[in-house]
């Protein structure tokens, strides 16, 4: 079985609890002496087996690291881990999941070594919002209902608002955002605009 490590939590002594996303499931697994194993890092893809043990948390067994080229680039590792942490919070109460979540991780991790990590994560976020039916394309501010003009304040979940409705607005072209929603490409965004979008992503999925 293959999956992505979304979160690692220290347990007693050197044991850890590991949250793993596979194609269709979100697993919470127990690993004895996990703190000793350098394979266990958030964001890594692993091959593993599950050993069920009655009423207790299943064990993570026969673990193998499936290395990816991006792992030699520390900044990309950090950004990927941040997204994994956000996805873990988003899926935390799930057990069964749509294959979409694993598939987008699989697709993106194979692009990460040759693409800008923040741009890639923003595109993943837009794909996720669209899959869940939450991609905002309305012409009105989601706070006050006023008709939006050329520039909008972007908020968590890429929701559009009037700049005057938000305390510290991230203002961006509405047309640019709508084009991005269609193409899932940030080719027309400069680096500063991409950073703004990435900071919105960090607010939560």
PDB file of C-alpha atoms in Angstrom:
ATOM      1  CA  UNK A   1       0.000   0.000   0.000  1.00  0.00           C
ATOM      2  CA  UNK A   2       1.240   3.508  -0.809  1.00  0.00           C
ATOM      3  CA  UNK A   3       0.426   6.835   0.784  1.00  0.00           C
ATOM      4  CA  UNK A   4       1.566  10.285   1.838  1.00  0.00           C
ATOM      5  CA  UNK A   5       2.453  11.145   5.434  1.00  0.00           C
ATOM      6  CA  UNK A   6       0.322  14.150   6.422  1.00  0.00           C
ATOM      7  CA  UNK A   7       1.217  14.393  10.099  1.00  0.00           C
ATOM      8  CA  UNK A   8       3.417  12.781  12.755  1.00  0.00           C
ATOM      9  CA  UNK A   9       2.568  13.075  16.452  1.00  0.00           C
ATOM     10  CA  UNK A  10       4.850  11.971  19.277  1.00  0.00           C
ATOM     11  CA  UNK A  11       3.368   9.369  21.574  1.00  0.00           C
ATOM     12  CA  UNK A  12       4.939   7.658  24.596  1.00  0.00           C
ATOM     13  CA  UNK A  13       8.701   7.210  24.675  1.00  0.00           C
ATOM     14  CA  UNK A  14       9.898   7.052  21.045  1.00  0.00           C
ATOM     15  CA  UNK A  15       6.619   5.849  19.535  1.00  0.00           C
ATOM     16  CA  UNK A  16       4.678   8.027  17.105  1.00  0.00           C
ATOM     17  CA  UNK A  17       1.194   8.284  15.603  1.00  0.00           C
ATOM     18  CA  UNK A  18       1.262   8.763  11.840  1.00  0.00           C
ATOM     19  CA  UNK A  19      -1.562  10.124   9.673  1.00  0.00           C
ATOM     20  CA  UNK A  20      -1.311   8.702   6.147  1.00  0.00           C
ATOM     21  CA  UNK A  21      -3.403   9.498   3.068  1.00  0.00           C
ATOM     22  CA  UNK A  22      -3.864   6.639   0.606  1.00  0.00           C
ATOM     23  CA  UNK A  23      -6.094   6.357  -2.446  1.00  0.00           C
ATOM     24  CA  UNK A  24      -9.466   6.395  -0.763  1.00  0.00           C
ATOM     25  CA  UNK A  25      -8.542   6.402   2.938  1.00  0.00           C
ATOM     26  CA  UNK A  26      -7.158   8.607   5.699  1.00  0.00           C
ATOM     27  CA  UNK A  27      -5.338   6.326   8.147  1.00  0.00           C
ATOM     28  CA  UNK A  28      -4.249   6.961  11.727  1.00  0.00           C
ATOM     29  CA  UNK A  29      -1.501   4.432  12.495  1.00  0.00           C
ATOM     30  CA  UNK A  30       0.814   3.595  15.380  1.00  0.00           C
ATOM     31  CA  UNK A  31       4.549   3.148  14.855  1.00  0.00           C
ATOM     32  CA  UNK A  32       6.717   1.694  17.624  1.00  0.00           C
ATOM     33  CA  UNK A  33      10.050   3.503  17.980  1.00  0.00           C
ATOM     34  CA  UNK A  34       9.034   5.744  15.085  1.00  0.00           C
ATOM     35  CA  UNK A  35      11.173   8.618  16.365  1.00  0.00           C
ATOM     36  CA  UNK A  36      14.242   6.528  15.542  1.00  0.00           C
ATOM     37  CA  UNK A  37      13.337   6.118  11.878  1.00  0.00           C
ATOM     38  CA  UNK A  38      14.505   8.835   9.505  1.00  0.00           C
ATOM     39  CA  UNK A  39      11.976   7.625   6.916  1.00  0.00           C
ATOM     40  CA  UNK A  40       9.143   9.201   8.890  1.00  0.00           C
ATOM     41  CA  UNK A  41       8.825  12.805   7.733  1.00  0.00           C
ATOM     42  CA  UNK A  42       5.724  14.812   6.915  1.00  0.00           C
ATOM     43  CA  UNK A  43       5.123  14.958   3.177  1.00  0.00           C
ATOM     44  CA  UNK A  44       7.010  11.838   2.201  1.00  0.00           C
ATOM     45  CA  UNK A  45       5.472   9.140   0.077  1.00  0.00           C
ATOM     46  CA  UNK A  46       5.827   5.688   1.594  1.00  0.00           C
ATOM     47  CA  UNK A  47       5.040   2.069   0.880  1.00  0.00           C
ATOM     48  CA  UNK A  48       3.751   0.246   3.957  1.00  0.00           C
ATOM     49  CA  UNK A  49       1.515  -2.383   5.455  1.00  0.00           C
ATOM     50  CA  UNK A  50      -1.145  -2.086   8.149  1.00  0.00           C
ATOM     51  CA  UNK A  51      -1.353  -4.551  11.007  1.00  0.00           C
ATOM     52  CA  UNK A  52      -4.719  -4.431  12.741  1.00  0.00           C
ATOM     53  CA  UNK A  53      -4.762  -5.079  16.491  1.00  0.00           C
ATOM     54  CA  UNK A  54      -8.322  -5.226  17.724  1.00  0.00           C
ATOM     55  CA  UNK A  55      -9.584  -2.123  19.470  1.00  0.00           C
ATOM     56  CA  UNK A  56      -6.181  -0.404  19.402  1.00  0.00           C
ATOM     57  CA  UNK A  57      -4.785   1.873  16.712  1.00  0.00           C
ATOM     58  CA  UNK A  58      -3.509  -0.230  13.784  1.00  0.00           C
ATOM     59  CA  UNK A  59       0.257  -0.523  13.426  1.00  0.00           C
ATOM     60  CA  UNK A  60       2.343   0.913  10.613  1.00  0.00           C
ATOM     61  CA  UNK A  61       4.597  -1.929   9.439  1.00  0.00           C
ATOM     62  CA  UNK A  62       7.156  -2.808   6.732  1.00  0.00           C
ATOM     63  CA  UNK A  63       7.804   0.825   5.925  1.00  0.00           C
ATOM     64  CA  UNK A  64       9.714   1.953   2.802  1.00  0.00           C
ATOM     65  CA  UNK A  65      10.469   5.505   1.675  1.00  0.00           C
ATOM     66  CA  UNK A  66       9.553   6.253  -1.968  1.00  0.00           C
ATOM     67  CA  UNK A  67      11.987   9.091  -2.624  1.00  0.00           C
ATOM     68  CA  UNK A  68      11.151  12.051  -4.868  1.00  0.00           C
ATOM     69  CA  UNK A  69      13.578  14.491  -6.591  1.00  0.00           C
ATOM     70  CA  UNK A  70      12.245  17.582  -4.753  1.00  0.00           C
ATOM     71  CA  UNK A  71      13.466  16.217  -1.403  1.00  0.00           C
ATOM     72  CA  UNK A  72      16.966  17.634  -2.000  1.00  0.00           C
ATOM     73  CA  UNK A  73      15.537  21.190  -2.082  1.00  0.00           C
ATOM     74  CA  UNK A  74      14.835  22.264   1.487  1.00  0.00           C
ATOM     75  CA  UNK A  75      12.576  25.227   0.683  1.00  0.00           C
ATOM     76  CA  UNK A  76      10.334  23.007  -1.433  1.00  0.00           C
ATOM     77  CA  UNK A  77      10.283  20.379   1.310  1.00  0.00           C
ATOM     78  CA  UNK A  78       9.095  23.010   3.791  1.00  0.00           C
ATOM     79  CA  UNK A  79       6.345  24.352   1.491  1.00  0.00           C
ATOM     80  CA  UNK A  80       5.160  20.810   0.687  1.00  0.00           C
ATOM     81  CA  UNK A  81       5.047  19.983   4.403  1.00  0.00           C
ATOM     82  CA  UNK A  82       2.970  23.096   5.060  1.00  0.00           C
ATOM     83  CA  UNK A  83       0.401  21.976   2.491  1.00  0.00           C
ATOM     84  CA  UNK A  84       0.355  18.461   3.972  1.00  0.00           C
ATOM     85  CA  UNK A  85      -0.366  19.933   7.410  1.00  0.00           C
ATOM     86  CA  UNK A  86      -3.270  21.948   5.969  1.00  0.00           C
ATOM     87  CA  UNK A  87      -4.650  18.898   4.172  1.00  0.00           C
ATOM     88  CA  UNK A  88      -4.369  16.864   7.365  1.00  0.00           C
ATOM     89  CA  UNK A  89      -6.537  19.377   9.235  1.00  0.00           C
ATOM     90  CA  UNK A  90      -8.995  19.397   6.335  1.00  0.00           C
ATOM     91  CA  UNK A  91      -9.368  15.598   6.284  1.00  0.00           C
ATOM     92  CA  UNK A  92      -8.933  14.956  10.001  1.00  0.00           C
ATOM     93  CA  UNK A  93     -12.454  13.709  10.675  1.00  0.00           C
ATOM     94  CA  UNK A  94     -12.584  11.547   7.548  1.00  0.00           C
ATOM     95  CA  UNK A  95     -11.794   7.851   7.260  1.00  0.00           C
ATOM     96  CA  UNK A  96     -12.808   7.170   3.699  1.00  0.00           C
ATOM     97  CA  UNK A  97     -11.888   9.883   1.206  1.00  0.00           C
ATOM     98  CA  UNK A  98     -12.394  10.493  -2.480  1.00  0.00           C
ATOM     99  CA  UNK A  99      -9.436   9.333  -4.578  1.00  0.00           C
ATOM    100  CA  UNK A 100      -9.097  12.967  -5.737  1.00  0.00           C
ATOM    101  CA  UNK A 101      -7.012  13.916  -2.692  1.00  0.00           C
ATOM    102  CA  UNK A 102      -4.428  11.187  -3.197  1.00  0.00           C
ATOM    103  CA  UNK A 103      -4.391  11.698  -6.962  1.00  0.00           C
ATOM    104  CA  UNK A 104      -3.686  15.428  -6.738  1.00  0.00           C
ATOM    105  CA  UNK A 105      -0.877  14.774  -4.252  1.00  0.00           C
ATOM    106  CA  UNK A 106       0.579  12.114  -6.546  1.00  0.00           C
ATOM    107  CA  UNK A 107       0.359  14.345  -9.607  1.00  0.00           C
ATOM    108  CA  UNK A 108       1.801  17.407  -7.866  1.00  0.00           C
ATOM    109  CA  UNK A 109       4.668  15.723  -6.036  1.00  0.00           C
ATOM    110  CA  UNK A 110       5.997  14.538  -9.382  1.00  0.00           C
ATOM    111  CA  UNK A 111       6.042  18.136 -10.655  1.00  0.00           C
ATOM    112  CA  UNK A 112       7.451  19.733  -7.530  1.00  0.00           C
ATOM    113  CA  UNK A 113      11.147  19.422  -8.377  1.00  0.00           C
ATOM    114  CA  UNK A 114      10.761  21.442 -11.588  1.00  0.00           C
ATOM    115  CA  UNK A 115       8.042  23.944 -10.657  1.00  0.00           C
ATOM    116  CA  UNK A 116       7.835  26.806  -8.188  1.00  0.00           C
ATOM    117  CA  UNK A 117       6.441  25.257  -5.010  1.00  0.00           C
ATOM    118  CA  UNK A 118       4.204  28.155  -3.994  1.00  0.00           C
ATOM    119  CA  UNK A 119       2.650  28.408  -7.459  1.00  0.00           C
ATOM    120  CA  UNK A 120       2.060  24.653  -7.496  1.00  0.00           C
ATOM    121  CA  UNK A 121       0.389  24.681  -4.076  1.00  0.00           C
ATOM    122  CA  UNK A 122      -1.905  27.557  -5.109  1.00  0.00           C
ATOM    123  CA  UNK A 123      -2.945  25.583  -8.191  1.00  0.00           C
ATOM    124  CA  UNK A 124      -3.600  22.519  -6.009  1.00  0.00           C
ATOM    125  CA  UNK A 125      -5.748  24.676  -3.739  1.00  0.00           C
ATOM    126  CA  UNK A 126      -7.841  25.906  -6.688  1.00  0.00           C
ATOM    127  CA  UNK A 127      -8.309  22.326  -7.908  1.00  0.00           C
ATOM    128  CA  UNK A 128      -9.398  21.284  -4.404  1.00  0.00           C
ATOM    129  CA  UNK A 129     -11.895  24.131  -4.087  1.00  0.00           C
ATOM    130  CA  UNK A 130     -13.356  23.308  -7.484  1.00  0.00           C
ATOM    131  CA  UNK A 131     -13.637  19.600  -6.643  1.00  0.00           C
ATOM    132  CA  UNK A 132     -15.478  20.435  -3.425  1.00  0.00           C
ATOM    133  CA  UNK A 133     -17.767  22.951  -5.142  1.00  0.00           C
ATOM    134  CA  UNK A 134     -16.311  25.908  -3.260  1.00  0.00           C
ATOM    135  CA  UNK A 135     -14.574  27.869  -6.036  1.00  0.00           C
ATOM    136  CA  UNK A 136     -16.065  31.371  -5.815  1.00  0.00           C
ATOM    137  CA  UNK A 137     -17.075  32.918  -9.141  1.00  0.00           C
ATOM    138  CA  UNK A 138     -19.845  35.209  -7.895  1.00  0.00           C
ATOM    139  CA  UNK A 139     -20.140  38.847  -8.964  1.00  0.00           C
ATOM    140  CA  UNK A 140     -21.039  40.051  -5.474  1.00  0.00           C
ATOM    141  CA  UNK A 141     -19.095  40.453  -2.219  1.00  0.00           C
ATOM    142  CA  UNK A 142     -19.662  37.397  -0.046  1.00  0.00           C
ATOM    143  CA  UNK A 143     -19.813  39.640   3.054  1.00  0.00           C
ATOM    144  CA  UNK A 144     -22.127  42.543   2.128  1.00  0.00           C
ATOM    145  CA  UNK A 145     -23.563  41.414  -1.215  1.00  0.00           C
ATOM    146  CA  UNK A 146     -22.434  44.539  -3.083  1.00  0.00           C
ATOM    147  CA  UNK A 147     -21.557  44.191  -6.779  1.00  0.00           C
ATOM    148  CA  UNK A 148     -17.795  43.751  -7.131  1.00  0.00           C
ATOM    149  CA  UNK A 149     -15.634  45.924  -9.353  1.00  0.00           C
ATOM    150  CA  UNK A 150     -12.308  45.303 -11.132  1.00  0.00           C
ATOM    151  CA  UNK A 151     -10.310  44.682  -7.954  1.00  0.00           C
ATOM    152  CA  UNK A 152     -11.408  42.478  -5.082  1.00  0.00           C
ATOM    153  CA  UNK A 153     -10.207  41.546  -1.619  1.00  0.00           C
ATOM    154  CA  UNK A 154      -9.245  37.887  -1.542  1.00  0.00           C
ATOM    155  CA  UNK A 155     -10.027  35.993   1.661  1.00  0.00           C
ATOM    156  CA  UNK A 156      -9.751  32.442   2.985  1.00  0.00           C
ATOM    157  CA  UNK A 157     -11.115  29.917   0.509  1.00  0.00           C
ATOM    158  CA  UNK A 158     -10.368  32.390  -2.306  1.00  0.00           C
ATOM    159  CA  UNK A 159     -13.646  34.158  -1.550  1.00  0.00           C
ATOM    160  CA  UNK A 160     -14.154  37.611  -3.121  1.00  0.00           C
ATOM    161  CA  UNK A 161     -15.048  40.608  -0.973  1.00  0.00           C
ATOM    162  CA  UNK A 162     -15.087  44.388  -1.226  1.00  0.00           C
ATOM    163  CA  UNK A 163     -11.712  45.785  -0.132  1.00  0.00           C
ATOM    164  CA  UNK A 164     -13.615  47.963   2.353  1.00  0.00           C
ATOM    165  CA  UNK A 165     -15.204  44.883   3.981  1.00  0.00           C
ATOM    166  CA  UNK A 166     -11.869  43.352   5.011  1.00  0.00           C
ATOM    167  CA  UNK A 167      -9.618  44.707   7.775  1.00  0.00           C
ATOM    168  CA  UNK A 168      -6.306  44.076   6.007  1.00  0.00           C
ATOM    169  CA  UNK A 169      -7.346  43.282   2.438  1.00  0.00           C
ATOM    170  CA  UNK A 170      -5.270  41.319  -0.067  1.00  0.00           C
ATOM    171  CA  UNK A 171      -6.376  43.231  -3.177  1.00  0.00           C
ATOM    172  CA  UNK A 172      -6.074  41.591  -6.579  1.00  0.00           C
ATOM    173  CA  UNK A 173      -7.583  41.814 -10.063  1.00  0.00           C
ATOM    174  CA  UNK A 174     -10.899  39.963 -10.281  1.00  0.00           C
ATOM    175  CA  UNK A 175     -10.305  39.108 -13.958  1.00  0.00           C
ATOM    176  CA  UNK A 176      -6.880  37.670 -13.131  1.00  0.00           C
ATOM    177  CA  UNK A 177      -8.423  35.445 -10.468  1.00  0.00           C
ATOM    178  CA  UNK A 178     -11.274  34.271 -12.701  1.00  0.00           C
ATOM    179  CA  UNK A 179      -8.766  33.393 -15.435  1.00  0.00           C
ATOM    180  CA  UNK A 180      -6.772  31.452 -12.848  1.00  0.00           C
ATOM    181  CA  UNK A 181      -9.897  29.550 -11.792  1.00  0.00           C
ATOM    182  CA  UNK A 182     -10.367  28.457 -15.400  1.00  0.00           C
ATOM    183  CA  UNK A 183      -6.764  27.576 -16.272  1.00  0.00           C
ATOM    184  CA  UNK A 184      -5.372  26.658 -12.807  1.00  0.00           C
ATOM    185  CA  UNK A 185      -2.195  28.373 -14.041  1.00  0.00           C
ATOM    186  CA  UNK A 186      -0.462  31.355 -12.441  1.00  0.00           C
ATOM    187  CA  UNK A 187       1.568  32.216 -15.530  1.00  0.00           C
ATOM    188  CA  UNK A 188       0.040  35.719 -15.627  1.00  0.00           C
ATOM    189  CA  UNK A 189       0.777  36.415 -11.942  1.00  0.00           C
ATOM    190  CA  UNK A 190       3.996  38.053 -10.834  1.00  0.00           C
ATOM    191  CA  UNK A 191       5.917  36.703  -7.841  1.00  0.00           C
ATOM    192  CA  UNK A 192       4.408  39.216  -5.379  1.00  0.00           C
ATOM    193  CA  UNK A 193       0.883  38.266  -6.415  1.00  0.00           C
ATOM    194  CA  UNK A 194       1.729  34.570  -6.065  1.00  0.00           C
ATOM    195  CA  UNK A 195       3.018  35.150  -2.550  1.00  0.00           C
ATOM    196  CA  UNK A 196      -0.261  36.916  -1.688  1.00  0.00           C
ATOM    197  CA  UNK A 197      -2.222  33.920  -2.938  1.00  0.00           C
ATOM    198  CA  UNK A 198       0.010  31.516  -1.042  1.00  0.00           C
ATOM    199  CA  UNK A 199      -0.548  33.442   2.192  1.00  0.00           C
ATOM    200  CA  UNK A 200      -4.296  33.012   1.650  1.00  0.00           C
ATOM    201  CA  UNK A 201      -3.788  29.256   1.227  1.00  0.00           C
ATOM    202  CA  UNK A 202      -1.944  29.143   4.556  1.00  0.00           C
ATOM    203  CA  UNK A 203      -5.073  30.423   6.313  1.00  0.00           C
ATOM    204  CA  UNK A 204      -6.622  26.991   5.783  1.00  0.00           C
ATOM    205  CA  UNK A 205      -8.294  24.740   3.259  1.00  0.00           C
TER     206      UNK A 205
END
